[in-house]
Short mmCIF file of C-alpha atoms in Angstrom, two decimals:
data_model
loop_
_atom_site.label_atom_id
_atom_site.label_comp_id
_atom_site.label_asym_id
_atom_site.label_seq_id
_atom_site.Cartn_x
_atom_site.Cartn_y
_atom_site.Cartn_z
CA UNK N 579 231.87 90.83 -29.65
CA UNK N 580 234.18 90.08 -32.50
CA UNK N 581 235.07 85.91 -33.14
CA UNK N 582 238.71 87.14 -34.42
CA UNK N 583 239.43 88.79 -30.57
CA UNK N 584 238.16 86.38 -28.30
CA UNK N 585 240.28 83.90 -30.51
CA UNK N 586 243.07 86.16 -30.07
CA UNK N 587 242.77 86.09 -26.11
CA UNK N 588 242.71 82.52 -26.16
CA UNK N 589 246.17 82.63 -28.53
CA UNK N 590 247.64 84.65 -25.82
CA UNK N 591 246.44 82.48 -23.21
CA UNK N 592 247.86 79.44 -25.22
CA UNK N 593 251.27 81.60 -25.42
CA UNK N 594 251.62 82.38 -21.59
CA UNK N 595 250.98 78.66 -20.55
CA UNK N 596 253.55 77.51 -23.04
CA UNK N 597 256.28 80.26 -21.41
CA UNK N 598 255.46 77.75 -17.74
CA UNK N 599 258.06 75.21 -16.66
CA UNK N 600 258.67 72.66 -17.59
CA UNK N 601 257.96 73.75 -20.86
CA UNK N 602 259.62 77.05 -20.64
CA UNK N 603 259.30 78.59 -23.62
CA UNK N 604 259.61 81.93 -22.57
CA UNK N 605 259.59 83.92 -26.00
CA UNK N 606 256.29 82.84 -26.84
CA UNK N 607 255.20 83.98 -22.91
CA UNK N 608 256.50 87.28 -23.52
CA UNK N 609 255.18 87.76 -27.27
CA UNK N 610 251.67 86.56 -25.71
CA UNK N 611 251.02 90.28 -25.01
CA UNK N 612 251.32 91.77 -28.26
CA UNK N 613 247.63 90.05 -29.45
CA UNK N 614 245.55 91.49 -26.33
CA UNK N 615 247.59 95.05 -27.39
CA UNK N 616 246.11 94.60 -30.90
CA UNK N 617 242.80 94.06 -29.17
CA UNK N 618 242.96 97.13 -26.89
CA UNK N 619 243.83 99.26 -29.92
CA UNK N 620 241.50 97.86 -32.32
CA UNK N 621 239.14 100.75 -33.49
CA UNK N 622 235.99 98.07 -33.19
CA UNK N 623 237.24 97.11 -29.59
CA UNK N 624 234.56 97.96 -26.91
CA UNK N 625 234.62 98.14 -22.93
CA UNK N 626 232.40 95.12 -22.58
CA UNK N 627 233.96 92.27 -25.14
CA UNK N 628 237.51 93.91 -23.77
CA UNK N 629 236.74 93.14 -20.54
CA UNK N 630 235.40 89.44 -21.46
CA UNK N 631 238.18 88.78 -23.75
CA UNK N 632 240.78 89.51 -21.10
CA UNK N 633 239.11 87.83 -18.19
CA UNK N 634 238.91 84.77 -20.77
CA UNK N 635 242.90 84.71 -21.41
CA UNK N 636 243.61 85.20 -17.57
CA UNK N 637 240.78 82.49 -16.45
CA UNK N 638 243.04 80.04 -18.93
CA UNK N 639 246.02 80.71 -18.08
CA UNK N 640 245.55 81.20 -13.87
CA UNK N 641 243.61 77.47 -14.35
CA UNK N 642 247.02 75.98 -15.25
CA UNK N 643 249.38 78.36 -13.36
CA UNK N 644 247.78 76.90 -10.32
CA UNK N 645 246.27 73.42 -10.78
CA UNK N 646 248.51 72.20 -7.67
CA UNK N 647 245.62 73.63 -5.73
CA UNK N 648 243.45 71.23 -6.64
CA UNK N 649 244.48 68.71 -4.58
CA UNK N 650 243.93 71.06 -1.90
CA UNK N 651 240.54 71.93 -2.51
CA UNK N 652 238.03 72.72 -5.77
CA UNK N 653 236.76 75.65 -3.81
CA UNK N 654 240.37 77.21 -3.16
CA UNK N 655 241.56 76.57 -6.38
CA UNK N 656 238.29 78.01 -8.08
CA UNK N 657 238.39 80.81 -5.89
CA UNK N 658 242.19 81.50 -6.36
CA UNK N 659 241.69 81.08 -10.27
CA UNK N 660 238.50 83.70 -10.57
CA UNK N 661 240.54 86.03 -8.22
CA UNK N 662 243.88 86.45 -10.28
CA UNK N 663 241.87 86.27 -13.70
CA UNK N 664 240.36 89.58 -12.60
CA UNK N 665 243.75 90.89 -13.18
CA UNK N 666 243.88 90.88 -16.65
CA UNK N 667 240.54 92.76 -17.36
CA UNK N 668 241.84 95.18 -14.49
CA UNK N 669 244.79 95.92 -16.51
CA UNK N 670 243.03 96.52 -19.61
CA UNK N 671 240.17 97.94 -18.57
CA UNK N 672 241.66 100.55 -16.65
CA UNK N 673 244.06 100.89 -19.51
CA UNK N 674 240.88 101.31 -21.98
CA UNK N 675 239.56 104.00 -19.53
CA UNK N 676 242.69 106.24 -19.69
CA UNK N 677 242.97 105.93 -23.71
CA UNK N 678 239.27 107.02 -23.88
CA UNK N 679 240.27 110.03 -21.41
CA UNK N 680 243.47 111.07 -23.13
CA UNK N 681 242.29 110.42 -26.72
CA UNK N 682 245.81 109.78 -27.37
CA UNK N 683 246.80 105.89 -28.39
CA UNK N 684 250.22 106.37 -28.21
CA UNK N 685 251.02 107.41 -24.91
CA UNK N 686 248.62 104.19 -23.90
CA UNK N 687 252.12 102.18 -24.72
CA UNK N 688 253.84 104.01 -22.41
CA UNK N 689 251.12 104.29 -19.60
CA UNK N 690 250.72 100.24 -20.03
CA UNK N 691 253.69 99.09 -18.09
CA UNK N 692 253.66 101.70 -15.56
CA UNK N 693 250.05 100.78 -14.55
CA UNK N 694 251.41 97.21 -14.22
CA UNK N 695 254.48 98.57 -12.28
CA UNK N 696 251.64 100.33 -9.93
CA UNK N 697 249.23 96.87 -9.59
CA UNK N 698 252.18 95.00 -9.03
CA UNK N 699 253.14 97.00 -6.05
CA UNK N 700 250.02 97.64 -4.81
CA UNK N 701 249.09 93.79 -4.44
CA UNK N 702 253.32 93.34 -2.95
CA UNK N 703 251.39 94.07 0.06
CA UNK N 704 248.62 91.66 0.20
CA UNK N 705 249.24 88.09 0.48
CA UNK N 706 249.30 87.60 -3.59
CA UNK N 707 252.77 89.30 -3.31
CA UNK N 708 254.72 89.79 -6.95
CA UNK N 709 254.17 85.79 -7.51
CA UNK N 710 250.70 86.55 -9.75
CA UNK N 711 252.66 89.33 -11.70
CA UNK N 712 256.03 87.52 -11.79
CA UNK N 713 255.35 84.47 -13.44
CA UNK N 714 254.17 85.42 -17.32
CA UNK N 715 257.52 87.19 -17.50
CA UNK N 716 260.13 84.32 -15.90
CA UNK N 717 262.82 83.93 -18.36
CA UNK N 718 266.63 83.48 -18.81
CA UNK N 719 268.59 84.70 -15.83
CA UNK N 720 270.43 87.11 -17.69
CA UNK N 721 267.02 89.05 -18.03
CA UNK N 722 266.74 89.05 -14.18
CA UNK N 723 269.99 90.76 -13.29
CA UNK N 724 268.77 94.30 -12.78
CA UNK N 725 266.12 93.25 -10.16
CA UNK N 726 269.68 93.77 -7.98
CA UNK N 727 268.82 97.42 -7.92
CA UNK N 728 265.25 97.68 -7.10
CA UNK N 729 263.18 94.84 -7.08
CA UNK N 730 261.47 92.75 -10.39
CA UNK N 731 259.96 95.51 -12.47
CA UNK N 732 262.47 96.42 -14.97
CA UNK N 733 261.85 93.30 -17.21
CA UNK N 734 257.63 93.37 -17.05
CA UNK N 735 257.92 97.29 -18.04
CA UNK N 736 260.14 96.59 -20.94
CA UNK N 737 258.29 93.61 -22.38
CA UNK N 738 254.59 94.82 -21.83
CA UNK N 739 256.00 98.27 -23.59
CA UNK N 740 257.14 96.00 -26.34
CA UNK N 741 254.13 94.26 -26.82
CA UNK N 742 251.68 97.42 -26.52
CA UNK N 743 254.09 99.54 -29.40
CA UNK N 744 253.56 96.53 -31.33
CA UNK N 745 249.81 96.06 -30.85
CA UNK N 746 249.63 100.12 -31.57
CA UNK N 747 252.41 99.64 -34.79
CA UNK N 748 250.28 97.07 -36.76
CA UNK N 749 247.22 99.03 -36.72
CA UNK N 750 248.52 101.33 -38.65
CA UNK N 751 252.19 101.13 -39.88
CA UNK N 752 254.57 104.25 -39.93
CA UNK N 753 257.73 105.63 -38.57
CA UNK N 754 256.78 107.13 -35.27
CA UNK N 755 255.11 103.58 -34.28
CA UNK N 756 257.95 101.65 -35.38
CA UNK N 757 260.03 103.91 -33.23
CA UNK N 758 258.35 103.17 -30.86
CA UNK N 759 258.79 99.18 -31.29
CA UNK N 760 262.29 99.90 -31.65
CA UNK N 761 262.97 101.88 -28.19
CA UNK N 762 261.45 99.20 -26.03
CA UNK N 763 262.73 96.23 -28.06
CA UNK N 764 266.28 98.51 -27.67
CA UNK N 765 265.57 98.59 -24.29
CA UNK N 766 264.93 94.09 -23.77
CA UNK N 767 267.58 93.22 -25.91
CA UNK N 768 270.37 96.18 -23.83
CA UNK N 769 268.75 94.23 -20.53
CA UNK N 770 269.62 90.85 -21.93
CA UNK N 771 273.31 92.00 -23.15
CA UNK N 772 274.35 93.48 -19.84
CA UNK N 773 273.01 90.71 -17.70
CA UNK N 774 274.95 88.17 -19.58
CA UNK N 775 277.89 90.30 -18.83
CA UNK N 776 277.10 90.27 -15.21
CA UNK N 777 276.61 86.65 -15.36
CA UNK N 778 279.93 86.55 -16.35
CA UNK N 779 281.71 88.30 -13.85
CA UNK N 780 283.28 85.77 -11.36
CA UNK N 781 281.37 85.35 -8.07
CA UNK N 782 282.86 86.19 -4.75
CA UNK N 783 284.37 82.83 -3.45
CA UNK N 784 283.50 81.24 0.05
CA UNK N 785 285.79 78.83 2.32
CA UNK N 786 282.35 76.41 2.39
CA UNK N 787 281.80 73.36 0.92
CA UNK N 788 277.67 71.72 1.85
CA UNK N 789 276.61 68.57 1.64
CA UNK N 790 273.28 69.09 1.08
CA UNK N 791 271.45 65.86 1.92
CA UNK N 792 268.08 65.14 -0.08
CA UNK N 793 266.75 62.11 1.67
CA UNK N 794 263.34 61.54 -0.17
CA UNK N 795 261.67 60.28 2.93
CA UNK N 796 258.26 59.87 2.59
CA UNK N 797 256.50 61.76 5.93
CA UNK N 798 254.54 59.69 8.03
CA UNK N 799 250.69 59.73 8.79
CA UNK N 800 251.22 58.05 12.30
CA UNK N 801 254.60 57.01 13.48
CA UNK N 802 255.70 55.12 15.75
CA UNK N 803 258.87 53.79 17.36
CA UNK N 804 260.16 51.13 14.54
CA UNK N 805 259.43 54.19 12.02
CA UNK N 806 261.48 56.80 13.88
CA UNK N 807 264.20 54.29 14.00
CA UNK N 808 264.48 54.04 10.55
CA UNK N 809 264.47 57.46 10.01
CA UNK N 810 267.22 57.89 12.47
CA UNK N 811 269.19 55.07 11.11
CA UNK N 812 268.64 57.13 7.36
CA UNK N 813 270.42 60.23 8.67
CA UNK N 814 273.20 58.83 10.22
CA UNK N 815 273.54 56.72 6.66
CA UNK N 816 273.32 59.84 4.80
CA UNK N 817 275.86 61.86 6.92
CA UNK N 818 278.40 59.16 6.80
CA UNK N 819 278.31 59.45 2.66
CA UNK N 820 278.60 63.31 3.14
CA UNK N 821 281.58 63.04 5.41
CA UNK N 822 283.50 60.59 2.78
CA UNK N 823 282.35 63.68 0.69
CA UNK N 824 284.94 65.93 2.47
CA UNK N 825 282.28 68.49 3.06
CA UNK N 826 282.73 71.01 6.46
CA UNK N 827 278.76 71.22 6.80
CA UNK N 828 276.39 68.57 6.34
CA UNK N 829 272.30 69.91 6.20
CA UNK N 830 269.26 67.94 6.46
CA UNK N 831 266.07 69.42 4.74
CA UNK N 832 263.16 70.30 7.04
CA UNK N 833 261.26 67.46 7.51
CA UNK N 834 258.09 67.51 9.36
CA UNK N 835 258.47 65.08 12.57
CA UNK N 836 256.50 64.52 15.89
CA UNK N 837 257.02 66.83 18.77
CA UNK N 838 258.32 64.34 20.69
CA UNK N 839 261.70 63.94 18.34
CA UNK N 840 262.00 67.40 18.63
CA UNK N 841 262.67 67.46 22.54
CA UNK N 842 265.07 64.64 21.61
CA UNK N 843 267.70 66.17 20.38
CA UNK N 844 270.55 63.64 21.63
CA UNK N 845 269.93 62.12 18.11
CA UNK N 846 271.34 64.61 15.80
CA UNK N 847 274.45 65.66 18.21
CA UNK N 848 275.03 61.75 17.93
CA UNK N 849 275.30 62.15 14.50
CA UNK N 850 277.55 65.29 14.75
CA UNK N 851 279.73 63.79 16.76
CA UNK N 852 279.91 60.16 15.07
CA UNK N 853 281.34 61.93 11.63
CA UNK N 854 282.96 64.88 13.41
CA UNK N 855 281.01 67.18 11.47
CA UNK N 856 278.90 70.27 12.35
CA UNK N 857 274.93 69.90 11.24
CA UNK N 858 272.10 71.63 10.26
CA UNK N 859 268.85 70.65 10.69
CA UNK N 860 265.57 72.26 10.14
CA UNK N 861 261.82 70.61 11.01
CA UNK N 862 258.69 71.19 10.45
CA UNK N 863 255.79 70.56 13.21
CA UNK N 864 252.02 70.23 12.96
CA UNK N 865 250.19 72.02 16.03
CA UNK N 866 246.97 73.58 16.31
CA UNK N 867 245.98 76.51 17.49
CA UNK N 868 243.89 78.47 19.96
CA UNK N 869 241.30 77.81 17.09
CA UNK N 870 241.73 74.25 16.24
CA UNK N 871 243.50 74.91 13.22
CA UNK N 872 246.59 73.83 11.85
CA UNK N 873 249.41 75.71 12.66
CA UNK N 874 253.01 75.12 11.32
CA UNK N 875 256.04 75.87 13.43
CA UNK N 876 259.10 75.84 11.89
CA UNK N 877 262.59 74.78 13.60
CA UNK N 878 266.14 75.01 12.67
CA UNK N 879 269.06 73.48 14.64
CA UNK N 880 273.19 73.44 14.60
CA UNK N 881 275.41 71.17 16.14
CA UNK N 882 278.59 71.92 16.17
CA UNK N 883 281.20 68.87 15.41
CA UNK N 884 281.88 67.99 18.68
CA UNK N 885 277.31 67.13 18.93
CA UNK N 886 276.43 70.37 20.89
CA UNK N 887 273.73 72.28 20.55
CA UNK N 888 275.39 75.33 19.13
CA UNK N 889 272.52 77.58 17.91
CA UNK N 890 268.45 77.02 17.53
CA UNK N 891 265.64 78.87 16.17
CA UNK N 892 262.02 78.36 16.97
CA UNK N 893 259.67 80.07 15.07
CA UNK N 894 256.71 80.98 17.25
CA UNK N 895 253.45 79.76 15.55
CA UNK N 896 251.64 82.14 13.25
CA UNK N 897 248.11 83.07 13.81
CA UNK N 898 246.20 83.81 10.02
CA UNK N 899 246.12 87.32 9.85
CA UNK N 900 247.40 89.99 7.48
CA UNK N 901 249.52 91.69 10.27
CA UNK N 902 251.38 88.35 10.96
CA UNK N 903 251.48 88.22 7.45
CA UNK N 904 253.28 91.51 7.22
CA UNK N 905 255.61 90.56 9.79
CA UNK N 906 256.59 87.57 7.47
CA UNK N 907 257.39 89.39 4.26
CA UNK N 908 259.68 91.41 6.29
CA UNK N 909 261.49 89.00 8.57
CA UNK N 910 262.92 87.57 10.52
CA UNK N 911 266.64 86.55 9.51
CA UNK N 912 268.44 83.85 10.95
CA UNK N 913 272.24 83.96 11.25
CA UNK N 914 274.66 80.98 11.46
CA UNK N 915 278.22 81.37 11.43
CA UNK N 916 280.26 78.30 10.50
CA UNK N 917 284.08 77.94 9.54
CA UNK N 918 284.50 82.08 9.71
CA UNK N 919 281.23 82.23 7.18
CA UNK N 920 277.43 83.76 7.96
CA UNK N 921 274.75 81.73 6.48
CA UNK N 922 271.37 83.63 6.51
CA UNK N 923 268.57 80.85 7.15
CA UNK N 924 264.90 81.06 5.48
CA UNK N 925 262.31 78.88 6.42
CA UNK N 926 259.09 77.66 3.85
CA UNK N 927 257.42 80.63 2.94
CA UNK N 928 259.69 83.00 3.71
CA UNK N 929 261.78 82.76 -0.05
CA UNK N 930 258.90 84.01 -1.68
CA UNK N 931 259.24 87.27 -0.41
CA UNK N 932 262.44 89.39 -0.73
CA UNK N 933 262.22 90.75 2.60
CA UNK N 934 263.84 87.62 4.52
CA UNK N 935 266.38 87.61 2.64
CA UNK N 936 267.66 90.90 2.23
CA UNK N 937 267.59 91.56 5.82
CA UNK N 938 269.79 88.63 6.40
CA UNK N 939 272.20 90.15 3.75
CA UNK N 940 272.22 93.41 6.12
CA UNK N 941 273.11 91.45 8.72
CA UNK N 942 276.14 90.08 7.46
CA UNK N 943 275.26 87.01 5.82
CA UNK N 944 277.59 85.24 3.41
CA UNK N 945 275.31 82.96 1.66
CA UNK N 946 271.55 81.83 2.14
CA UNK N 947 270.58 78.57 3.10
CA UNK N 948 266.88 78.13 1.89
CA UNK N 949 264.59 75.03 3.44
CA UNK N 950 261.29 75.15 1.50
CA UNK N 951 258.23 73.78 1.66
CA UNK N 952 258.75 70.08 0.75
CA UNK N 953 255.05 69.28 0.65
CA UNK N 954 254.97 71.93 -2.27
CA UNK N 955 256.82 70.42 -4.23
CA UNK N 956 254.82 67.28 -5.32
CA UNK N 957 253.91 69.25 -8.36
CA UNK N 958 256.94 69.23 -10.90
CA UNK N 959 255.46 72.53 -12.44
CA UNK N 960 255.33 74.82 -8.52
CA UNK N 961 258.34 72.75 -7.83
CA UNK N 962 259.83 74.74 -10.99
CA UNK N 963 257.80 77.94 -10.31
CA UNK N 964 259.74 77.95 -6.78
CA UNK N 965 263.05 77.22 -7.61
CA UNK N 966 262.98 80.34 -9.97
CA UNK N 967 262.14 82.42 -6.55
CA UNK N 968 265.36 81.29 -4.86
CA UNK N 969 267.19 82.51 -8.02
CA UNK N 970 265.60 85.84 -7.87
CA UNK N 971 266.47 85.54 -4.16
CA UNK N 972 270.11 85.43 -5.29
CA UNK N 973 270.34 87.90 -7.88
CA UNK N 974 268.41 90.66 -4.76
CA UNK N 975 270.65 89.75 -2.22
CA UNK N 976 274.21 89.23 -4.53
CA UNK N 977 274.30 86.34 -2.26
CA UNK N 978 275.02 82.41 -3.49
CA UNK N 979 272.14 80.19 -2.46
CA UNK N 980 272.05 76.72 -1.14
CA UNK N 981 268.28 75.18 -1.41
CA UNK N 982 267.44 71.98 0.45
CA UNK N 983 264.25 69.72 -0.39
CA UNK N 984 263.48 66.46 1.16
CA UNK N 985 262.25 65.15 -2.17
CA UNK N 986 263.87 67.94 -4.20
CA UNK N 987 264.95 69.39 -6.30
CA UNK N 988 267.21 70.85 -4.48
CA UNK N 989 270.09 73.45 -5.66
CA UNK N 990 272.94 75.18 -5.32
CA UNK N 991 272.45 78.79 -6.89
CA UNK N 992 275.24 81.30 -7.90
CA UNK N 993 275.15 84.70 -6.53
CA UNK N 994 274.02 86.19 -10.04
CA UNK N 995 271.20 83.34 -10.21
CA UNK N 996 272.81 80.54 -12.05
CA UNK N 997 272.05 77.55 -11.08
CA UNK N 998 275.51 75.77 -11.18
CA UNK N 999 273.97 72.22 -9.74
CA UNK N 1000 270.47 70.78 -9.19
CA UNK N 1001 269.19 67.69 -8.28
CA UNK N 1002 265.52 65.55 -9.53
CA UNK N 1003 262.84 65.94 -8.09
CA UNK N 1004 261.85 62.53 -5.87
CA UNK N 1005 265.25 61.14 -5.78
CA UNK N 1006 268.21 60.62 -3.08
CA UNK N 1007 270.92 62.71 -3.75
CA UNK N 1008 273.71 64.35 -1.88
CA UNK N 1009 274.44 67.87 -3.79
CA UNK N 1010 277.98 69.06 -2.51
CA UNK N 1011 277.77 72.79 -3.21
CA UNK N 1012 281.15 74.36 -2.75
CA UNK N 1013 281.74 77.69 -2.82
CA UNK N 1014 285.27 78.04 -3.28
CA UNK N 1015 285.37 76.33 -6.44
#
């Protein structure tokens, strides 16, 4: 094992964790690559320190990628960390296997990003999803515009080729191998030109204007009557400042409450009524299951102005296994029409998949309303992580976005992936997003 290339794997380790919100500096995520490249193509690099090297860099950078699993557990956050490190050594190992069966270097540089392509759609069906293979390469939005037309691939293929034709180029300079740095750096910087002038096409406009309430009520561990009052008393607060907001929908963000307030649902068509308003609501209820395990289920309401119970969805609880899992990634879609517009509703989990969402853009839907996960987002650095999956949500679907936290940050997310207004995260704020402006 050579000191020089396990330094270098720690560099590139160093690199990716720098390219992580809230840091975000994505060049030096992207350039990360080119030092493992120089590794794989070394002439003194062998199977065994290649592997080690590799497994090194991902072990480093997966132990900060995920460190808001520690407060879940050591055990699931070591086991999570050891699982997605084994990526990296996957990658190159497999890629070190093909070189040594081809004998041929260069086509390695083309053969690099389509074996990531391959991983990263094999694992799209386990419950990893993209997320593992997504992350090192979140950048500006402009860079994301072409996962429109099939999915986020495009962008790893064209910066991993980069990186490997520059690993190959410096080992020994000349004109074929600087072509080859030139077509895929060609390639990024075409990718970053036309998405900027996709940006800057104007979105389609929408006779909606949200008020998007982010409360920042801290859930309860045992609550009683005096603490559902005050909660009540907060949202009836909180939609008379969004009706003196002139907004023609006011939502809530799911919030997890007893079972009990759920059956009661005179409370919110009150406050529909009081401000002459329609509302939508979404909570989030702890049950167990057959097993004695928790298991979430996931409600959204609307009230029309008048306090009726216009529509509801009740997500049926989820039993842990990959089928249901399956069943997620795909669906379901939720439709809401309000004012002559379709909203398309997703529910926790269900942004981090494309699936959801572009089946509620088949439908019909006009914009997506996303509730997430609030308990995620005590972590500033997931909280970041996530928001970047409603964006990609938008850019897939074409459709604006409207994200609601309880503690935020919550967003209102142009159809091309621009966020046009955000709020903190653990603050009150009302976020009007209007899409006719």
């Amino acid at each position: 094992m050579y000191v020089s290339h396990f330094l270098l794997s720690i560099f590139s380790a160093c690199c990716l964790i720098l390219g992580l919100p809230p840091i975000s500096l994505f060049p030096l995520a992207w350039f990360a690559w080119f030092p493992l490249f120089f590794i794989l193509f070394s002439p003194k690099c062998h199977a065994g320190s290649l592997i080690f090297n590799t497994f090194i860099c991902g072990l480093i950078y997966y132990s900060a990628v995920l460190k808001w699993l520690i407060p879940l557990g050591l055990s699931l956050y070591s086991v999570s960390v050891l699982t997605l490190a084994a990526l990296f050594p996957l990658f190159f190992g497999l890629l070190y296997a093909i070189g040594r069966m081809t004998k041929n270097q260069a086509s390695q540089c083309f053969i690099a990003p389509l074996l990531w392509f391959g991983i990263m759609n094999l694992l799209s069906v386990s419950p990893l999803g993209y997320l593992p293979f997504e992350v090192p390469f979140y950048g500006p939005v402009m860079f994301h515009q072409a996962s429109s037309f099939g999915g986020y691939w495009l962008l790893p293929v064209l910066i991993l080729g980069t990186g490997a034709s520059l690993g190959y180029f410096f080992h020994e300079r000349n004109f074929i191998r600087f072509l080859l740095v030139v077509t895929f750096a060609s390639g990024l910087g075409y990718l970053g030109w036309w998405g900027s002038e996709r940006i800057a096409a104007e979105d389609a406009k929408q006779p909606l204007k949200l008020a998007l309430i982010q409360h920042n009520i801290k859930p309860k561990t045992a609550w009683n009557e005096t603490s559902l009052i005050e909660v009540r008393s907060a949202y009836r607060e909180f939609a008379m400042m969004a009706a003196r907001l002139n907004s023609s929908l006011i939502v809530f963000p799911s919030f997890t409450l007893p079972e009990r307030e759920l059956k009661n649902t005179d409370t919110l068509g009150e406050i529909s009524s009081l401000v002459g308003l329609p509302l939508l609501f979404a909570v989030h209820l702890e049950r167990k299951d057959k097993a004695g395990s928790n298991s979430p289920l996931s409600s959204v309401f609307f009230y029309s102005m008048a306090g009726k119970l216009a529509a509801s969805f009740k997500e049926e609880p989820r039993e842990s296994d990959y089928f249901s899992y399956l069943k997620l990634r795909k669906g379901p879609s939720r439709l809401i029409e309000n004012e002559g517009v379709k909203m398309g509703v997703l529910i926790h989990f269900e942004d981090m998949h494309s699936g959801p969402a572009k089946q509620a853009g088949k439908e019909g839907a006009q914009i997506l309303i996303i509730f997430p996960d609030s308990s995620l987002m005590k972590s500033a650095h997931l909280a970041a992580l996530l928001l970047i999956q409603d964006q990609l949500r938008a850019i897939e679907t074409g459709l604006p976005v409207a994200r609601l936290s309880s503690s935020g940050p919550s967003a209102y997310i142009s159809a091309t992936g621009r966020i046009m207004k955000k709020t903190g995260l653990n603050e009150e704020a009302i976020l009007i997003a209007d899409f006719d402006s």
